[in-house]
């Protein structure tokens, strides 16, 4: 799942923006924090970022 999210994100932006995205807190959670707790929310957030 992480590889798929990274692929999706890097198609739309550069590597630094993707790295920053993984660490950005939204609604009290970073995307990295959602890997184990809410993978569906991670996918939704990645899709929204990738546009």
PDB file of N, CA, C and O in Angstrom, chain B, residues numbered from 101:
ATOM      1  N   UNK B 101       0.818  -1.182   0.000  1.00  0.00           N
ATOM      2  CA  UNK B 101       0.000   0.000   0.000  1.00  0.00           C
ATOM      3  C   UNK B 101       0.870   1.257   0.000  1.00  0.00           C
ATOM      4  O   UNK B 101       0.571   2.207  -0.723  1.00  0.00           O
ATOM      5  N   UNK B 102       1.926   1.280   0.786  1.00  0.00           N
ATOM      6  CA  UNK B 102       2.783   2.456   0.853  1.00  0.00           C
ATOM      7  C   UNK B 102       3.416   2.734  -0.509  1.00  0.00           C
ATOM      8  O   UNK B 102       3.489   3.886  -0.937  1.00  0.00           O
ATOM      9  N   UNK B 103       3.868   1.697  -1.182  1.00  0.00           N
ATOM     10  CA  UNK B 103       4.465   1.876  -2.509  1.00  0.00           C
ATOM     11  C   UNK B 103       3.444   2.439  -3.489  1.00  0.00           C
ATOM     12  O   UNK B 103       3.776   3.301  -4.302  1.00  0.00           O
ATOM     13  N   UNK B 104       2.223   1.965  -3.421  1.00  0.00           N
ATOM     14  CA  UNK B 104       1.170   2.471  -4.313  1.00  0.00           C
ATOM     15  C   UNK B 104       0.883   3.950  -4.039  1.00  0.00           C
ATOM     16  O   UNK B 104       0.737   4.740  -4.971  1.00  0.00           O
ATOM     17  N   UNK B 105       0.805   4.317  -2.771  1.00  0.00           N
ATOM     18  CA  UNK B 105       0.568   5.722  -2.416  1.00  0.00           C
ATOM     19  C   UNK B 105       1.732   6.578  -2.908  1.00  0.00           C
ATOM     20  O   UNK B 105       1.515   7.644  -3.484  1.00  0.00           O
ATOM     21  N   UNK B 106       2.955   6.123  -2.688  1.00  0.00           N
ATOM     22  CA  UNK B 106       4.118   6.888  -3.153  1.00  0.00           C
ATOM     23  C   UNK B 106       4.109   7.044  -4.666  1.00  0.00           C
ATOM     24  O   UNK B 106       4.412   8.124  -5.174  1.00  0.00           O
ATOM     25  N   UNK B 107       3.771   5.998  -5.385  1.00  0.00           N
ATOM     26  CA  UNK B 107       3.705   6.065  -6.844  1.00  0.00           C
ATOM     27  C   UNK B 107       2.670   7.094  -7.279  1.00  0.00           C
ATOM     28  O   UNK B 107       2.929   7.928  -8.146  1.00  0.00           O
ATOM     29  N   UNK B 108       1.512   7.023  -6.673  1.00  0.00           N
ATOM     30  CA  UNK B 108       0.427   7.947  -7.002  1.00  0.00           C
ATOM     31  C   UNK B 108       0.846   9.393  -6.736  1.00  0.00           C
ATOM     32  O   UNK B 108       0.565  10.283  -7.539  1.00  0.00           O
ATOM     33  N   UNK B 109       1.508   9.621  -5.626  1.00  0.00           N
ATOM     34  CA  UNK B 109       1.914  10.977  -5.259  1.00  0.00           C
ATOM     35  C   UNK B 109       3.041  11.503  -6.140  1.00  0.00           C
ATOM     36  O   UNK B 109       3.016  12.666  -6.544  1.00  0.00           O
ATOM     37  N   UNK B 110       4.024  10.669  -6.442  1.00  0.00           N
ATOM     38  CA  UNK B 110       5.157  11.148  -7.227  1.00  0.00           C
ATOM     39  C   UNK B 110       4.786  11.397  -8.674  1.00  0.00           C
ATOM     40  O   UNK B 110       5.505  12.108  -9.376  1.00  0.00           O
ATOM     41  N   UNK B 111       3.690  10.834  -9.138  1.00  0.00           N
ATOM     42  CA  UNK B 111       3.221  11.149 -10.484  1.00  0.00           C
ATOM     43  C   UNK B 111       2.747  12.595 -10.577  1.00  0.00           C
ATOM     44  O   UNK B 111       2.754  13.180 -11.660  1.00  0.00           O
ATOM     45  N   UNK B 112       2.342  13.169  -9.468  1.00  0.00           N
ATOM     46  CA  UNK B 112       1.774  14.524  -9.442  1.00  0.00           C
ATOM     47  C   UNK B 112       2.686  15.591  -8.850  1.00  0.00           C
ATOM     48  O   UNK B 112       2.400  16.782  -8.976  1.00  0.00           O
ATOM     49  N   UNK B 113       3.777  15.187  -8.209  1.00  0.00           N
ATOM     50  CA  UNK B 113       4.639  16.182  -7.569  1.00  0.00           C
ATOM     51  C   UNK B 113       6.058  15.638  -7.461  1.00  0.00           C
ATOM     52  O   UNK B 113       6.336  14.518  -7.890  1.00  0.00           O
ATOM     53  N   UNK B 114       6.952  16.438  -6.885  1.00  0.00           N
ATOM     54  CA  UNK B 114       8.337  16.012  -6.731  1.00  0.00           C
ATOM     55  C   UNK B 114       8.539  15.263  -5.415  1.00  0.00           C
ATOM     56  O   UNK B 114       7.669  15.258  -4.544  1.00  0.00           O
ATOM     57  N   UNK B 115       9.687  14.643  -5.294  1.00  0.00           N
ATOM     58  CA  UNK B 115       9.981  13.820  -4.121  1.00  0.00           C
ATOM     59  C   UNK B 115       9.957  14.573  -2.808  1.00  0.00           C
ATOM     60  O   UNK B 115       9.531  14.023  -1.793  1.00  0.00           O
ATOM     61  N   UNK B 116      10.408  15.828  -2.804  1.00  0.00           N
ATOM     62  CA  UNK B 116      10.398  16.605  -1.572  1.00  0.00           C
ATOM     63  C   UNK B 116       8.977  16.913  -1.131  1.00  0.00           C
ATOM     64  O   UNK B 116       8.678  16.895   0.063  1.00  0.00           O
ATOM     65  N   UNK B 117       8.112  17.191  -2.076  1.00  0.00           N
ATOM     66  CA  UNK B 117       6.720  17.463  -1.718  1.00  0.00           C
ATOM     67  C   UNK B 117       6.059  16.202  -1.151  1.00  0.00           C
ATOM     68  O   UNK B 117       5.257  16.275  -0.220  1.00  0.00           O
ATOM     69  N   UNK B 118       6.402  15.068  -1.717  1.00  0.00           N
ATOM     70  CA  UNK B 118       5.855  13.799  -1.211  1.00  0.00           C
ATOM     71  C   UNK B 118       6.360  13.537   0.205  1.00  0.00           C
ATOM     72  O   UNK B 118       5.587  13.139   1.077  1.00  0.00           O
ATOM     73  N   UNK B 119       7.647  13.758   0.438  1.00  0.00           N
ATOM     74  CA  UNK B 119       8.202  13.560   1.783  1.00  0.00           C
ATOM     75  C   UNK B 119       7.514  14.470   2.791  1.00  0.00           C
ATOM     76  O   UNK B 119       7.188  14.047   3.900  1.00  0.00           O
ATOM     77  N   UNK B 120       7.295  15.719   2.402  1.00  0.00           N
ATOM     78  CA  UNK B 120       6.600  16.667   3.289  1.00  0.00           C
ATOM     79  C   UNK B 120       5.165  16.210   3.534  1.00  0.00           C
ATOM     80  O   UNK B 120       4.663  16.327   4.652  1.00  0.00           O
ATOM     81  N   UNK B 121       4.506  15.695   2.514  1.00  0.00           N
ATOM     82  CA  UNK B 121       3.131  15.229   2.649  1.00  0.00           C
ATOM     83  C   UNK B 121       3.026  14.147   3.717  1.00  0.00           C
ATOM     84  O   UNK B 121       2.097  14.162   4.524  1.00  0.00           O
ATOM     85  N   UNK B 122       3.975  13.204   3.730  1.00  0.00           N
ATOM     86  CA  UNK B 122       3.939  12.113   4.705  1.00  0.00           C
ATOM     87  C   UNK B 122       4.010  12.621   6.144  1.00  0.00           C
ATOM     88  O   UNK B 122       3.548  11.943   7.061  1.00  0.00           O
ATOM     89  N   UNK B 123       4.584  13.802   6.347  1.00  0.00           N
ATOM     90  CA  UNK B 123       4.776  14.324   7.702  1.00  0.00           C
ATOM     91  C   UNK B 123       3.793  15.425   8.078  1.00  0.00           C
ATOM     92  O   UNK B 123       3.815  15.891   9.217  1.00  0.00           O
ATOM     93  N   UNK B 124       2.936  15.855   7.166  1.00  0.00           N
ATOM     94  CA  UNK B 124       1.992  16.934   7.424  1.00  0.00           C
ATOM     95  C   UNK B 124       0.827  16.441   8.277  1.00  0.00           C
ATOM     96  O   UNK B 124       0.193  15.435   7.956  1.00  0.00           O
ATOM     97  N   UNK B 125       0.557  17.146   9.348  1.00  0.00           N
ATOM     98  CA  UNK B 125      -0.539  16.784  10.249  1.00  0.00           C
ATOM     99  C   UNK B 125      -1.841  17.408   9.743  1.00  0.00           C
ATOM    100  O   UNK B 125      -1.928  18.621   9.552  1.00  0.00           O
ATOM    101  N   UNK B 126      -2.837  16.571   9.533  1.00  0.00           N
ATOM    102  CA  UNK B 126      -4.179  17.007   9.149  1.00  0.00           C
ATOM    103  C   UNK B 126      -5.159  16.288  10.062  1.00  0.00           C
ATOM    104  O   UNK B 126      -5.094  15.067  10.211  1.00  0.00           O
ATOM    105  N   UNK B 127      -6.046  17.024  10.658  1.00  0.00           N
ATOM    106  CA  UNK B 127      -7.026  16.448  11.587  1.00  0.00           C
ATOM    107  C   UNK B 127      -6.352  15.631  12.686  1.00  0.00           C
ATOM    108  O   UNK B 127      -6.879  14.612  13.132  1.00  0.00           O
ATOM    109  N   UNK B 128      -5.184  16.093  13.113  1.00  0.00           N
ATOM    110  CA  UNK B 128      -4.489  15.435  14.215  1.00  0.00           C
ATOM    111  C   UNK B 128      -3.702  14.194  13.847  1.00  0.00           C
ATOM    112  O   UNK B 128      -3.189  13.508  14.730  1.00  0.00           O
ATOM    113  N   UNK B 129      -3.594  13.887  12.551  1.00  0.00           N
ATOM    114  CA  UNK B 129      -2.888  12.679  12.124  1.00  0.00           C
ATOM    115  C   UNK B 129      -1.978  12.981  10.950  1.00  0.00           C
ATOM    116  O   UNK B 129      -2.315  13.783  10.079  1.00  0.00           O
ATOM    117  N   UNK B 130      -0.817  12.330  10.932  1.00  0.00           N
ATOM    118  CA  UNK B 130       0.029  12.363   9.743  1.00  0.00           C
ATOM    119  C   UNK B 130      -0.372  11.183   8.873  1.00  0.00           C
ATOM    120  O   UNK B 130      -0.901  10.198   9.387  1.00  0.00           O
ATOM    121  N   UNK B 131      -0.134  11.258   7.562  1.00  0.00           N
ATOM    122  CA  UNK B 131      -0.410  10.093   6.724  1.00  0.00           C
ATOM    123  C   UNK B 131       0.348   8.857   7.207  1.00  0.00           C
ATOM    124  O   UNK B 131      -0.187   7.748   7.181  1.00  0.00           O
ATOM    125  N   UNK B 132       1.592   9.048   7.648  1.00  0.00           N
ATOM    126  CA  UNK B 132       2.363   7.908   8.148  1.00  0.00           C
ATOM    127  C   UNK B 132       1.680   7.247   9.342  1.00  0.00           C
ATOM    128  O   UNK B 132       1.761   6.030   9.513  1.00  0.00           O
ATOM    129  N   UNK B 133       1.016   8.039  10.154  1.00  0.00           N
ATOM    130  CA  UNK B 133       0.313   7.497  11.314  1.00  0.00           C
ATOM    131  C   UNK B 133      -0.937   6.718  10.953  1.00  0.00           C
ATOM    132  O   UNK B 133      -1.470   5.981  11.782  1.00  0.00           O
ATOM    133  N   UNK B 134      -1.409   6.874   9.725  1.00  0.00           N
ATOM    134  CA  UNK B 134      -2.614   6.173   9.289  1.00  0.00           C
ATOM    135  C   UNK B 134      -2.331   4.806   8.668  1.00  0.00           C
ATOM    136  O   UNK B 134      -3.260   4.047   8.393  1.00  0.00           O
ATOM    137  N   UNK B 135      -1.074   4.495   8.450  1.00  0.00           N
ATOM    138  CA  UNK B 135      -0.728   3.238   7.779  1.00  0.00           C
ATOM    139  C   UNK B 135      -1.353   2.050   8.492  1.00  0.00           C
ATOM    140  O   UNK B 135      -1.984   1.204   7.859  1.00  0.00           O
ATOM    141  N   UNK B 136      -1.182   1.985   9.794  1.00  0.00           N
ATOM    142  CA  UNK B 136      -1.713   0.849  10.558  1.00  0.00           C
ATOM    143  C   UNK B 136      -3.115   1.082  11.097  1.00  0.00           C
ATOM    144  O   UNK B 136      -3.863   0.128  11.312  1.00  0.00           O
ATOM    145  N   UNK B 137      -3.479   2.341  11.319  1.00  0.00           N
ATOM    146  CA  UNK B 137      -4.749   2.604  11.987  1.00  0.00           C
ATOM    147  C   UNK B 137      -5.922   2.793  11.037  1.00  0.00           C
ATOM    148  O   UNK B 137      -7.040   2.388  11.355  1.00  0.00           O
ATOM    149  N   UNK B 138      -5.691   3.402   9.871  1.00  0.00           N
ATOM    150  CA  UNK B 138      -6.800   3.677   8.955  1.00  0.00           C
ATOM    151  C   UNK B 138      -6.300   3.761   7.511  1.00  0.00           C
ATOM    152  O   UNK B 138      -6.209   4.852   6.948  1.00  0.00           O
ATOM    153  N   UNK B 139      -5.977   2.614   6.913  1.00  0.00           N
ATOM    154  CA  UNK B 139      -5.428   2.629   5.557  1.00  0.00           C
ATOM    155  C   UNK B 139      -6.369   3.241   4.519  1.00  0.00           C
ATOM    156  O   UNK B 139      -5.907   3.816   3.533  1.00  0.00           O
ATOM    157  N   UNK B 140      -7.659   3.126   4.725  1.00  0.00           N
ATOM    158  CA  UNK B 140      -8.603   3.724   3.773  1.00  0.00           C
ATOM    159  C   UNK B 140      -8.512   5.247   3.807  1.00  0.00           C
ATOM    160  O   UNK B 140      -8.546   5.887   2.756  1.00  0.00           O
ATOM    161  N   UNK B 141      -8.399   5.832   4.985  1.00  0.00           N
ATOM    162  CA  UNK B 141      -8.219   7.273   5.097  1.00  0.00           C
ATOM    163  C   UNK B 141      -6.910   7.700   4.442  1.00  0.00           C
ATOM    164  O   UNK B 141      -6.836   8.778   3.852  1.00  0.00           O
ATOM    165  N   UNK B 142      -5.889   6.871   4.539  1.00  0.00           N
ATOM    166  CA  UNK B 142      -4.608   7.154   3.885  1.00  0.00           C
ATOM    167  C   UNK B 142      -4.793   7.207   2.375  1.00  0.00           C
ATOM    168  O   UNK B 142      -4.292   8.120   1.719  1.00  0.00           O
ATOM    169  N   UNK B 143      -5.503   6.245   1.825  1.00  0.00           N
ATOM    170  CA  UNK B 143      -5.757   6.230   0.384  1.00  0.00           C
ATOM    171  C   UNK B 143      -6.563   7.455  -0.055  1.00  0.00           C
ATOM    172  O   UNK B 143      -6.269   8.056  -1.089  1.00  0.00           O
ATOM    173  N   UNK B 144      -7.563   7.817   0.719  1.00  0.00           N
ATOM    174  CA  UNK B 144      -8.394   8.982   0.384  1.00  0.00           C
ATOM    175  C   UNK B 144      -7.561  10.260   0.423  1.00  0.00           C
ATOM    176  O   UNK B 144      -7.671  11.103  -0.467  1.00  0.00           O
ATOM    177  N   UNK B 145      -6.734  10.403   1.447  1.00  0.00           N
ATOM    178  CA  UNK B 145      -5.902  11.588   1.575  1.00  0.00           C
ATOM    179  C   UNK B 145      -4.896  11.671   0.427  1.00  0.00           C
ATOM    180  O   UNK B 145      -4.646  12.752  -0.107  1.00  0.00           O
ATOM    181  N   UNK B 146      -4.323  10.535   0.050  1.00  0.00           N
ATOM    182  CA  UNK B 146      -3.369  10.526  -1.067  1.00  0.00           C
ATOM    183  C   UNK B 146      -4.063  10.893  -2.375  1.00  0.00           C
ATOM    184  O   UNK B 146      -3.518  11.650  -3.178  1.00  0.00           O
ATOM    185  N   UNK B 147      -5.258  10.362  -2.589  1.00  0.00           N
ATOM    186  CA  UNK B 147      -6.004  10.692  -3.821  1.00  0.00           C
ATOM    187  C   UNK B 147      -6.334  12.178  -3.878  1.00  0.00           C
ATOM    188  O   UNK B 147      -6.268  12.789  -4.944  1.00  0.00           O
ATOM    189  N   UNK B 148      -6.685  12.754  -2.751  1.00  0.00           N
ATOM    190  CA  UNK B 148      -7.009  14.188  -2.707  1.00  0.00           C
ATOM    191  C   UNK B 148      -5.764  15.020  -2.988  1.00  0.00           C
ATOM    192  O   UNK B 148      -5.842  16.032  -3.686  1.00  0.00           O
ATOM    193  N   UNK B 149      -4.631  14.611  -2.461  1.00  0.00           N
ATOM    194  CA  UNK B 149      -3.388  15.334  -2.690  1.00  0.00           C
ATOM    195  C   UNK B 149      -2.959  15.228  -4.156  1.00  0.00           C
ATOM    196  O   UNK B 149      -2.516  16.209  -4.754  1.00  0.00           O
ATOM    197  N   UNK B 150      -3.093  14.042  -4.721  1.00  0.00           N
ATOM    198  CA  UNK B 150      -2.665  13.815  -6.094  1.00  0.00           C
ATOM    199  C   UNK B 150      -3.583  14.504  -7.094  1.00  0.00           C
ATOM    200  O   UNK B 150      -3.201  14.780  -8.231  1.00  0.00           O
ATOM    201  N   UNK B 151      -4.806  14.775  -6.639  1.00  0.00           N
ATOM    202  CA  UNK B 151      -5.761  15.507  -7.457  1.00  0.00           C
ATOM    203  C   UNK B 151      -6.250  14.709  -8.588  1.00  0.00           C
ATOM    204  O   UNK B 151      -7.066  15.189  -9.375  1.00  0.00           O
TER     205      UNK B 151
END
